[in-house]
């Protein structure tokens, strides 16, 4: 053994080797040492003595600058059982270093007095997750239930948020409204409903979110009443609350709101689709005169394999242009092939419909497989291209200016499309001899006249239909769409690319997935999983397939790491491809994604979907670090893999400071059949957060 140079420390060490305790005088002298390790050793010796007369010397070091000393004090105080020692440990349980807090909590659990128990329950309400777990373990070791701490925290939180809702500042009231709802207590509904009519809309919206989070049946009717609000933000908040509530009884109200259309209608439609058994209601929503709602409802119905009666939609083709557009969008999305008479009505609109209707008629003809439409589609595309070419020829083709010329600057902010038109006007003025400052280098966009957008849409939609119907030169048509200068057209090209045979579509898919326009590349990436489902897992035996799921996975993995908005969707695509996508490069990229705050959740879900041993290892390695980012998703991912090795890592998370982590941990221990965690799950049955109680299997509402 190496002795410290310090004589006092040496004396302590010699006494320890000799098998006898050091004298009290030498211990007290060591407390004045400049070496923290020597002071800590002396404090340990005082703790072993357990003499009440030594307690003041320990208390003098509660704020010692050395964390080792404070840790030693926390451990030494476990040998005392008094009001003073409890007060001291209560102070150390609030230390700035979590390791000191944990030791203090363990010592508090060993004391038998009521004061120590109070400090123990108070410590559970602090932010440190390790401290909370130590409190629970300490209570259980002392023969008490961890539910004592859980219940005490629940009461404290309820009192705090109830007070903040009435007396707090604006931000505090908003937070309190949401948190009171999360409690799931019946009285939360009574407290929050009056705030749905608050003059401050931000508070009303928070109350709606809180009611949704409550999961209580009594919250449904007040939230349904919000759907009638004139303010779309308030009505949408009501929809969000109903979505969170998840009650099938809300379906009729959501269906009525969906058919009305607009921002609220689209939100209501998504909420409706999240409820089980709403196929018929989705079919009803396809009859909305809002084309976006009709098409979205048809998409959702088709995804669920719900067959809708298309006769009411076909009947709308004889009404005004707006109704025709909505009906055509829904028919195209449903993809249910019409009979000859219905097809004839669609073709008639393609030939002679209004300019607003013809693009949608072309889309419907392609989506519904109307091969007889090919001549009309080619004619419509050629005519639209001709009109666009004429407009372009009589307009300008030179670079746009970088800034507005004097007198042309707008007085208000303009959207991008209108700004482009203004820029084109300036370019034309420059061509006519009107001076424009600092011409820019960007290419002239595709908008040439006010009517050109419709021709652009018709040419693109007709091209897409030709590709879908495998018309003459389909591959060339799709390639032309993918090269178009218009981002809107390139977005349509994404649909054309996945309609081609894989060997022809794959090069276009890669090009569009790397498009400079975010809407285009995100749209393309969103289509890849469904398209790839039809591919073989890997090269066929004896022959190399031009494209398979492994080649798609390798390509997607190569796109990761560009620090742009593509990484999240790419990770989702990798997960959707399944185990065949678990290439070494993909697993490595997903492992790295676990460490990135914005990608941790997506990466965890993808690794679970791939499910290989390497994926399991990556998740467990990350879980051992107890990261802050994506922790609930990582726990859920590990649980989905049924890996019992995760139990020692998951069980301490049952008392994590974040409710979402506690809920995920509860789901995990139930999924992994951890019988030893039963007392902990019973304790979480008293948790403040309703979602945690539900995850723990609790059915009774906390009082």
XYZ file of C-alpha atoms in Angstrom:
703
model
C 0.000 0.000 0.000
C 1.263 3.466 -0.870
C 0.992 5.953 1.982
C 0.089 9.583 1.337
C 2.896 11.961 2.129
C 0.690 13.720 4.615
C 1.573 12.580 8.195
C -2.052 12.590 9.310
C -3.115 10.449 6.397
C -0.192 8.120 7.085
C -1.284 7.740 10.680
C -4.800 6.831 9.598
C -3.468 4.272 7.137
C -1.068 2.691 9.698
C -3.898 2.393 12.196
C -6.072 0.697 9.606
C -3.270 -1.799 8.778
C -2.698 -2.529 12.414
C -6.342 -3.604 12.747
C -7.239 -0.943 15.270
C -9.119 2.262 14.727
C -7.276 5.561 14.616
C -7.640 7.873 17.545
C -10.398 10.456 17.527
C -7.785 13.206 17.704
C -6.010 12.012 14.560
C -9.317 11.744 12.716
C -10.349 15.275 13.672
C -6.930 16.555 12.662
C -7.335 14.915 9.260
C -10.522 16.893 8.694
C -8.347 19.993 8.293
C -6.161 18.441 5.594
C -5.938 20.345 2.271
C -6.310 16.974 0.500
C -9.921 16.091 -0.234
C -9.208 12.364 -0.194
C -7.753 12.669 3.327
C -10.791 14.603 4.577
C -13.063 11.991 2.983
C -11.173 9.162 4.693
C -11.483 10.887 8.036
C -15.221 11.400 7.561
C -15.613 7.717 6.764
C -13.894 6.901 10.052
C -16.214 9.206 11.981
C -19.178 7.534 10.349
C -17.985 4.114 11.434
C -17.667 5.387 15.010
C -21.325 6.531 14.964
C -20.767 8.825 17.945
C -23.351 11.600 18.260
C -20.604 13.881 19.565
C -18.929 13.654 16.134
C -22.017 14.805 14.249
C -21.136 18.544 14.313
C -17.816 17.747 12.638
C -19.643 15.942 9.824
C -22.179 18.751 9.427
C -19.354 21.225 9.002
C -18.499 19.560 5.692
C -21.973 19.594 4.103
C -20.780 22.240 1.658
C -17.202 21.036 1.275
C -15.904 22.006 -2.194
C -14.770 18.440 -2.874
C -17.533 16.135 -4.169
C -15.735 13.113 -2.680
C -15.962 14.689 0.761
C -19.659 15.503 0.416
C -20.290 11.946 -0.788
C -18.475 10.623 2.276
C -20.552 12.824 4.549
C -23.747 11.529 2.924
C -22.624 7.938 3.448
C -21.386 8.548 7.025
C -24.675 10.100 8.125
C -26.381 6.751 7.509
C -24.856 5.633 10.851
C -26.899 8.227 12.724
C -30.643 8.381 13.141
C -31.682 11.777 14.391
C -33.426 14.961 13.416
C -30.070 16.637 12.757
C -28.776 13.854 10.550
C -32.069 13.794 8.625
C -31.897 17.554 8.054
C -28.309 17.240 6.856
C -29.162 14.422 4.476
C -32.124 16.422 3.214
C -29.699 19.194 2.317
C -27.336 16.763 0.570
C -30.260 15.237 -1.317
C -30.510 18.643 -3.035
C -26.760 18.820 -3.769
C -25.693 20.062 -7.164
C -24.088 16.708 -8.031
C -26.399 13.773 -8.714
C -24.033 11.153 -7.284
C -24.085 12.948 -3.924
C -27.879 13.120 -4.056
C -28.116 9.366 -4.656
C -25.894 8.532 -1.670
C -27.867 10.933 0.509
C -31.133 9.306 -0.529
C -29.797 5.848 0.273
C -28.762 7.055 3.702
C -32.158 8.670 4.303
C -33.817 5.346 3.526
C -31.833 3.714 6.330
C -33.035 6.186 8.944
C -36.179 5.245 10.817
C -37.455 8.689 11.807
C -40.422 10.387 10.157
C -38.383 13.449 9.244
C -36.075 11.349 7.062
C -39.119 9.843 5.337
C -40.380 13.344 4.472
C -37.045 14.305 2.943
C -37.057 11.049 0.999
C -40.455 11.766 -0.536
C -39.381 15.306 -1.352
C -36.243 14.050 -3.102
C -38.405 11.976 -5.475
C -39.910 15.176 -6.831
C -36.572 16.526 -8.064
C -35.214 16.246 -11.594
C -32.598 13.533 -11.185
C -33.833 10.216 -12.566
C -31.152 8.248 -10.705
C -32.248 9.927 -7.471
C -35.884 8.978 -8.072
C -34.911 5.361 -8.685
C -32.832 5.390 -5.494
C -35.792 6.728 -3.518
C -38.020 3.937 -4.822
C -35.382 1.292 -4.068
C -34.771 2.764 -0.617
C -38.454 2.720 0.293
C -38.793 -0.861 -0.866
C -35.672 -1.904 1.068
C -37.144 -0.264 4.175
C -40.317 -2.328 3.802
C -42.405 0.549 2.417
C -44.015 0.882 -0.994
C -42.525 3.178 -3.648
C -46.115 4.286 -4.173
C -45.639 6.613 -1.191
C -43.229 8.737 -3.225
C -45.289 8.469 -6.405
C -48.474 9.573 -4.643
C -46.738 12.448 -2.871
C -45.398 13.740 -6.189
C -48.808 13.410 -7.842
C -50.421 15.517 -5.122
C -47.686 18.146 -5.272
C -47.949 18.429 -9.050
C -51.730 18.725 -8.984
C -51.573 21.498 -6.391
C -48.825 23.308 -8.296
C -50.596 23.256 -11.666
C -53.998 24.098 -10.163
C -52.510 27.215 -8.609
C -50.620 28.170 -11.771
C -53.755 27.929 -13.929
C -55.455 30.592 -11.810
C -52.604 32.790 -10.637
C -49.706 32.202 -13.008
C -48.442 34.280 -15.886
C -49.518 33.634 -19.465
C -46.924 30.957 -20.196
C -47.487 29.277 -16.813
C -51.242 29.103 -17.383
C -50.805 27.522 -20.809
C -48.437 24.887 -19.417
C -50.701 24.274 -16.426
C -53.756 23.697 -18.632
C -51.968 20.975 -20.550
C -50.478 19.383 -17.449
C -53.758 19.314 -15.527
C -55.285 17.428 -18.431
C -52.429 14.935 -18.483
C -53.326 13.976 -14.938
C -56.480 12.247 -16.164
C -58.335 13.237 -12.998
C -62.104 13.745 -13.434
C -61.940 17.184 -11.847
C -59.481 18.251 -14.563
C -62.370 18.395 -17.050
C -64.360 20.713 -14.785
C -61.360 23.001 -14.380
C -60.400 23.132 -18.059
C -63.757 23.427 -19.857
C -64.302 27.101 -18.846
C -60.979 27.975 -20.491
C -62.127 26.703 -23.899
C -63.815 30.087 -24.254
C -60.844 32.120 -23.047
C -60.184 35.380 -24.864
C -56.554 34.345 -25.176
C -56.766 31.723 -27.886
C -53.437 30.240 -26.883
C -54.920 29.353 -23.497
C -58.096 27.948 -25.074
C -56.009 25.767 -27.377
C -53.939 24.548 -24.418
C -57.127 23.653 -22.550
C -58.263 21.643 -25.581
C -54.957 19.792 -25.666
C -55.242 19.113 -21.952
C -58.751 17.708 -22.328
C -57.547 15.460 -25.119
C -54.650 14.190 -23.031
C -56.983 13.418 -20.129
C -58.471 10.407 -21.907
C -61.743 11.023 -20.066
C -65.133 10.453 -21.741
C -66.452 13.654 -20.184
C -64.021 15.660 -22.333
C -65.574 14.562 -25.636
C -68.642 16.804 -25.838
C -66.842 20.068 -24.928
C -64.216 19.291 -27.564
C -66.868 18.456 -30.167
C -68.484 21.825 -29.487
C -65.217 23.515 -30.468
C -65.557 22.158 -34.027
C -68.265 24.755 -34.636
C -65.948 27.669 -33.786
C -65.586 30.280 -36.519
C -61.903 30.652 -35.768
C -60.148 27.812 -37.634
C -57.329 27.669 -35.088
C -59.760 27.047 -32.243
C -61.718 24.497 -34.256
C -58.473 22.737 -35.203
C -57.480 22.680 -31.527
C -60.764 20.904 -30.823
C -59.928 18.360 -33.521
C -56.470 17.816 -32.013
C -58.051 17.223 -28.618
C -60.434 14.647 -30.062
C -57.568 12.970 -31.885
C -55.666 12.608 -28.607
C -58.824 11.438 -26.846
C -59.214 8.641 -29.388
C -62.882 7.895 -28.699
C -64.910 6.260 -31.509
C -67.985 8.096 -30.204
C -66.477 11.303 -31.629
C -66.568 9.920 -35.194
C -69.898 11.516 -36.280
C -68.787 14.998 -35.209
C -65.422 14.566 -36.909
C -67.086 13.280 -40.069
C -69.339 16.349 -40.257
C -66.366 18.651 -39.822
C -64.363 16.757 -42.448
C -66.997 17.103 -45.161
C -67.054 20.878 -44.681
C -63.443 20.986 -45.882
C -60.762 23.581 -45.331
C -58.025 23.475 -42.707
C -60.405 22.107 -40.095
C -61.795 19.514 -42.500
C -58.381 18.068 -43.298
C -57.463 17.884 -39.607
C -60.817 16.260 -38.782
C -60.283 13.740 -41.565
C -56.950 12.620 -40.132
C -58.486 12.357 -36.663
C -61.351 10.324 -38.098
C -58.948 7.990 -39.877
C -57.107 7.342 -36.589
C -60.264 5.810 -35.097
C -61.011 2.132 -35.696
C -63.723 1.035 -38.115
C -64.349 4.323 -39.909
C -64.163 3.095 -43.501
C -67.747 4.093 -44.300
C -67.204 7.561 -42.843
C -64.117 8.007 -45.032
C -66.195 7.084 -48.076
C -68.728 9.743 -47.075
C -65.945 12.311 -46.817
C -64.964 11.670 -50.448
C -68.154 13.545 -51.348
C -66.784 16.808 -49.927
C -66.666 19.678 -52.405
C -63.200 20.470 -51.061
C -60.929 18.680 -53.504
C -58.123 18.283 -50.985
C -60.446 16.660 -48.447
C -62.106 14.443 -51.088
C -58.750 13.200 -52.405
C -57.309 12.681 -48.918
C -60.401 10.768 -47.795
C -60.181 8.564 -50.894
C -56.482 7.921 -50.239
C -57.213 6.880 -46.654
C -60.086 4.640 -47.732
C -57.934 2.975 -50.393
C -55.113 2.381 -47.893
C -57.567 0.492 -45.702
C -58.937 -1.523 -48.600
C -62.325 0.129 -48.153
C -64.525 -0.107 -51.265
C -66.695 2.983 -51.700
C -69.788 3.436 -53.817
C -68.495 5.635 -56.658
C -71.923 6.404 -58.114
C -72.415 9.568 -56.022
C -68.981 10.737 -57.159
C -69.785 10.066 -60.805
C -73.054 11.976 -60.361
C -71.044 15.014 -59.247
C -69.331 15.057 -62.641
C -72.466 16.681 -64.006
C -72.362 19.562 -61.562
C -70.301 22.758 -61.393
C -66.556 22.780 -62.029
C -65.654 22.819 -58.333
C -67.706 19.699 -57.669
C -66.241 18.042 -60.775
C -62.695 18.701 -59.579
C -63.372 17.229 -56.136
C -65.104 14.161 -57.592
C -62.317 13.490 -60.105
C -59.659 13.801 -57.388
C -61.533 11.289 -55.228
C -62.138 8.856 -58.086
C -58.459 8.918 -59.012
C -57.367 8.273 -55.424
C -59.856 5.446 -54.873
C -58.645 3.639 -57.975
C -61.887 1.661 -58.378
C -62.308 1.012 -62.097
C -65.600 2.501 -63.367
C -68.030 0.937 -65.776
C -68.177 2.025 -69.423
C -70.745 4.773 -68.876
C -68.815 6.254 -65.958
C -65.572 6.098 -67.919
C -67.225 7.907 -70.793
C -68.108 10.821 -68.532
C -64.491 11.124 -67.405
C -63.258 11.075 -70.998
C -65.781 13.735 -71.944
C -64.353 16.042 -69.280
C -60.833 15.328 -70.524
C -61.847 16.372 -74.053
C -64.034 19.373 -73.336
C -63.998 20.157 -69.641
C -62.999 23.543 -68.266
C -59.256 24.304 -67.998
C -59.483 23.720 -64.227
C -61.128 20.298 -64.690
C -59.062 18.816 -67.534
C -55.873 18.134 -65.486
C -57.889 16.184 -62.916
C -59.721 14.288 -65.653
C -56.334 13.292 -67.080
C -55.186 12.095 -63.638
C -58.357 10.064 -63.171
C -58.016 8.452 -66.608
C -54.504 7.257 -65.784
C -55.270 6.144 -62.227
C -58.366 4.206 -63.293
C -56.648 2.425 -66.171
C -58.745 3.945 -68.980
C -56.587 2.815 -71.899
C -59.100 4.272 -74.381
C -58.024 7.701 -73.146
C -54.487 7.433 -74.567
C -55.203 9.310 -77.844
C -57.004 12.076 -75.958
C -54.216 12.290 -73.405
C -51.551 12.628 -76.091
C -53.637 15.295 -77.810
C -54.235 17.213 -74.570
C -50.556 17.102 -73.647
C -49.457 18.300 -77.069
C -51.964 21.159 -77.022
C -50.912 22.268 -73.540
C -47.248 22.114 -74.500
C -47.947 24.160 -77.591
C -49.618 26.895 -75.588
C -46.747 26.891 -73.111
C -44.179 27.085 -75.913
C -45.990 30.047 -77.475
C -46.075 31.837 -74.132
C -42.400 31.142 -73.545
C -41.413 32.274 -76.999
C -43.178 35.591 -76.484
C -41.849 36.091 -73.009
C -38.246 36.240 -71.810
C -35.589 33.594 -71.178
C -32.885 35.619 -69.531
C -31.742 35.393 -65.879
C -33.900 36.935 -63.179
C -32.637 40.073 -61.449
C -31.260 39.625 -57.956
C -33.268 42.519 -56.509
C -36.115 44.804 -57.425
C -35.458 47.852 -59.554
C -36.332 51.239 -58.045
C -40.072 51.676 -57.873
C -40.838 47.981 -58.249
C -40.150 46.743 -54.708
C -43.322 45.339 -53.065
C -44.640 47.020 -49.949
C -45.601 43.682 -48.353
C -44.125 40.214 -48.240
C -44.932 38.126 -51.307
C -45.220 34.388 -51.632
C -42.632 32.699 -53.836
C -44.936 32.168 -56.796
C -46.024 35.806 -56.985
C -42.453 36.993 -56.425
C -41.431 34.892 -59.423
C -44.052 36.573 -61.584
C -42.859 40.005 -60.488
C -39.319 38.964 -61.328
C -40.377 37.884 -64.806
C -42.107 41.192 -65.338
C -38.909 42.991 -64.414
C -36.949 40.836 -66.842
C -39.354 41.750 -69.611
C -38.962 45.428 -68.748
C -35.199 45.010 -68.965
C -35.591 43.440 -72.401
C -37.604 46.470 -73.462
C -34.853 48.807 -72.365
C -36.036 49.620 -68.844
C -33.031 49.516 -66.522
C -33.112 46.778 -63.812
C -30.373 46.748 -61.202
C -28.135 43.694 -60.638
C -29.544 40.923 -62.832
C -29.350 37.597 -61.011
C -28.166 34.236 -62.214
C -31.232 32.065 -61.555
C -33.131 30.543 -64.484
C -36.500 31.893 -65.494
C -39.214 29.741 -63.912
C -42.066 28.008 -65.695
C -44.788 30.595 -65.042
C -45.188 32.693 -68.156
C -48.752 34.023 -67.990
C -51.574 33.885 -65.473
C -53.157 30.975 -67.361
C -49.966 29.012 -67.825
C -50.286 27.178 -64.530
C -53.302 25.276 -65.840
C -51.532 24.337 -69.057
C -48.522 23.264 -67.044
C -50.755 21.066 -64.863
C -52.540 19.560 -67.865
C -49.302 18.718 -69.664
C -47.884 17.103 -66.520
C -51.034 15.180 -65.560
C -51.540 13.940 -69.108
C -47.922 12.799 -69.137
C -48.399 10.954 -65.839
C -51.511 9.235 -67.210
C -49.626 8.139 -70.346
C -46.942 6.577 -68.124
C -49.509 4.825 -65.918
C -51.273 3.430 -68.982
C -47.935 2.314 -70.449
C -48.553 4.460 -73.500
C -46.089 5.043 -76.332
C -42.719 6.300 -75.070
C -43.801 6.109 -71.406
C -40.219 6.062 -70.110
C -39.261 9.114 -72.173
C -42.376 10.958 -71.000
C -41.505 10.255 -67.365
C -37.911 11.369 -67.891
C -39.109 14.638 -69.432
C -41.321 15.282 -66.413
C -38.380 14.640 -64.080
C -36.246 17.199 -65.959
C -38.883 19.923 -66.026
C -37.825 23.265 -64.493
C -41.091 23.401 -62.533
C -40.969 21.843 -59.064
C -44.700 21.160 -59.323
C -44.134 19.094 -62.456
C -41.197 17.255 -60.917
C -43.463 16.412 -57.986
C -45.839 14.733 -60.434
C -42.819 13.014 -61.994
C -42.347 11.174 -58.678
C -45.616 9.363 -59.333
C -44.557 8.601 -62.891
C -41.221 7.173 -61.731
C -42.834 4.578 -59.462
C -45.323 3.634 -62.218
C -42.538 2.534 -64.563
C -40.966 -0.929 -64.495
C -38.265 -0.930 -61.749
C -35.319 -1.008 -64.141
C -36.605 2.145 -65.889
C -37.994 3.904 -62.826
C -35.045 3.454 -60.460
C -32.736 6.037 -62.129
C -35.545 8.626 -62.031
C -36.360 7.784 -58.408
C -32.742 8.403 -57.398
C -32.643 11.677 -59.309
C -35.861 12.957 -57.757
C -34.843 11.792 -54.265
C -31.881 14.152 -54.561
C -33.865 17.023 -56.077
C -32.917 20.492 -54.892
C -36.543 21.278 -54.076
C -37.481 19.969 -50.623
C -41.103 19.242 -51.550
C -39.969 17.118 -54.483
C -37.355 15.040 -52.701
C -39.543 14.501 -49.649
C -42.411 13.410 -51.867
C -40.184 10.964 -53.692
C -38.759 9.518 -50.497
C -42.273 9.056 -49.164
C -43.136 6.801 -52.106
C -40.080 4.562 -51.929
C -41.246 2.034 -49.264
C -44.468 1.090 -51.034
C -42.666 0.905 -54.383
C -39.878 -1.242 -52.940
C -42.324 -3.801 -51.511
C -42.687 -5.212 -55.015
C -38.934 -5.773 -55.365
C -37.023 -8.948 -54.533
C -35.084 -8.943 -51.262
C -31.770 -9.439 -53.050
C -30.256 -10.607 -56.318
C -32.023 -13.621 -57.786
C -30.134 -16.933 -57.724
C -27.864 -17.225 -60.730
C -28.579 -13.703 -61.953
C -28.114 -10.243 -60.571
C -31.399 -8.321 -60.439
C -30.924 -4.723 -61.630
C -32.615 -3.379 -58.516
C -33.738 -5.045 -55.282
C -34.409 -4.038 -51.720
C -30.761 -4.318 -50.761
C -29.655 -1.973 -53.550
C -32.371 0.479 -52.503
C -31.232 0.270 -48.864
C -27.590 0.793 -49.819
C -28.524 3.840 -51.881
C -30.634 5.348 -49.082
C -27.882 4.756 -46.537
C -25.502 6.610 -48.828
C -27.796 9.654 -48.723
C -27.706 9.899 -44.934
C -25.545 12.430 -43.168
C -26.197 15.422 -45.395
C -27.570 17.408 -42.427
C -30.718 18.371 -44.319
C -34.401 17.549 -44.110
C -33.961 14.263 -45.951
C -32.372 12.247 -43.146
C -35.566 11.613 -41.175
C -37.606 10.365 -44.168
C -34.651 8.274 -45.368
C -34.437 6.557 -41.986
C -38.189 5.912 -42.095
C -37.740 4.381 -45.555
C -34.972 2.093 -44.311
C -37.184 0.831 -41.505
C -40.102 0.279 -43.875
C -37.933 -1.886 -46.129
C -37.623 -4.463 -43.337
C -34.825 -6.936 -42.523
C -33.614 -7.084 -46.124
C -32.425 -3.486 -45.694
C -30.131 -4.360 -42.784
C -26.922 -3.859 -44.716
C -23.779 -3.073 -42.688
C -23.785 0.494 -44.014
C -27.452 1.011 -43.098
C -27.003 -0.346 -39.564
C -23.921 1.823 -39.037
C -25.782 4.928 -40.182
C -28.762 4.130 -37.986
C -26.467 3.532 -34.996
C -25.033 7.015 -35.560
C -28.549 8.382 -35.896
C -29.335 7.216 -32.353
C -26.870 9.799 -31.075
C -28.463 12.708 -32.963
C -31.300 14.492 -31.115
C -33.364 15.064 -34.245
C -33.005 11.496 -35.532
C -32.808 9.275 -32.430
C -36.479 8.308 -32.410
C -36.645 7.494 -36.118
C -33.384 5.551 -35.916
C -34.637 3.469 -32.982
C -37.841 2.540 -34.800
C -35.895 1.661 -37.952
C -33.426 -0.547 -36.085
C -36.309 -2.376 -34.422
C -37.968 -2.906 -37.808
C -34.751 -4.342 -39.255
C -34.374 -6.536 -36.181
C -30.995 -8.158 -36.835
C -28.543 -9.005 -33.998
C -26.445 -5.984 -34.952
C -29.541 -3.791 -34.679
C -30.348 -5.203 -31.241
C -26.791 -4.543 -30.089
C -26.912 -0.951 -31.336
C -30.102 -0.313 -29.363
C -28.809 -1.919 -26.175
C -25.505 -0.053 -26.397
C -27.363 3.225 -26.675
C -29.762 2.333 -23.879
C -26.823 1.705 -21.521
C -25.927 5.381 -21.897
C -29.448 6.410 -20.796
C -29.546 9.178 -23.399
C -31.901 12.127 -23.235
C -32.753 12.137 -26.953
C -35.125 9.474 -28.221
C -35.139 7.488 -24.975
C -38.848 6.511 -25.054
C -38.512 5.328 -28.644
C -35.346 3.378 -27.838
C -37.081 1.639 -24.923
C -40.104 0.804 -27.090
C -37.792 -0.503 -29.813
C -35.933 -2.779 -27.400
C -39.223 -4.065 -26.005
C -40.531 -4.858 -29.485
C -37.505 -7.112 -30.026
C -38.394 -9.122 -26.882
C -34.799 -8.979 -25.681
C -34.703 -9.969 -21.998
C -31.127 -8.665 -21.739
C -32.640 -5.199 -21.724
C -34.505 -5.675 -18.428
C -31.685 -4.493 -16.111
C -31.423 -1.362 -18.246
C -35.149 -0.719 -18.481
C -36.278 -1.345 -14.918
C -34.579 1.764 -13.389
C -36.329 3.888 -15.999
C -39.688 3.146 -14.386
C -38.975 6.111 -12.117
C -37.480 8.416 -14.752
C -38.278 12.090 -14.378
C -39.938 12.239 -17.839
C -43.439 10.719 -17.997
C -42.910 9.515 -21.559
C -39.904 7.456 -20.465
C -41.778 6.021 -17.473
C -44.628 4.973 -19.748
C -42.258 3.354 -22.251
C -40.452 1.514 -19.456
C -43.757 0.237 -18.067
C -44.770 -1.062 -21.490
C -41.366 -2.698 -21.837
C -41.344 -4.587 -18.535
C -44.854 -5.847 -19.260
C -43.854 -6.933 -22.765
C -40.758 -8.655 -21.421
C -42.729 -10.351 -18.616
C -40.596 -8.976 -15.794
C -42.325 -10.336 -12.698
C -39.823 -8.644 -10.401
C -41.124 -5.255 -11.520
C -44.648 -5.894 -10.248
C -44.277 -3.672 -7.133
C -42.935 -0.883 -9.330
C -45.855 -1.166 -11.749
C -48.250 -1.103 -8.828
C -46.544 2.056 -7.599
C -46.885 3.672 -11.038
C -50.596 3.003 -10.781
C -50.584 6.154 -8.623
C -48.502 8.232 -11.053
C -49.632 11.765 -11.807
C -49.621 11.183 -15.553
C -52.591 9.239 -16.949
C -50.507 7.823 -19.795
C -48.057 6.328 -17.292
C -50.863 4.764 -15.277
C -52.329 3.282 -18.440
C -48.968 1.880 -19.537
C -48.487 0.323 -16.100
C -51.790 -1.472 -16.459
C -53.686 0.625 -13.923
C -57.403 0.879 -14.586
C -58.560 3.004 -11.686
C -58.437 6.779 -11.902
C -56.207 8.396 -9.303
C -58.133 10.362 -6.702
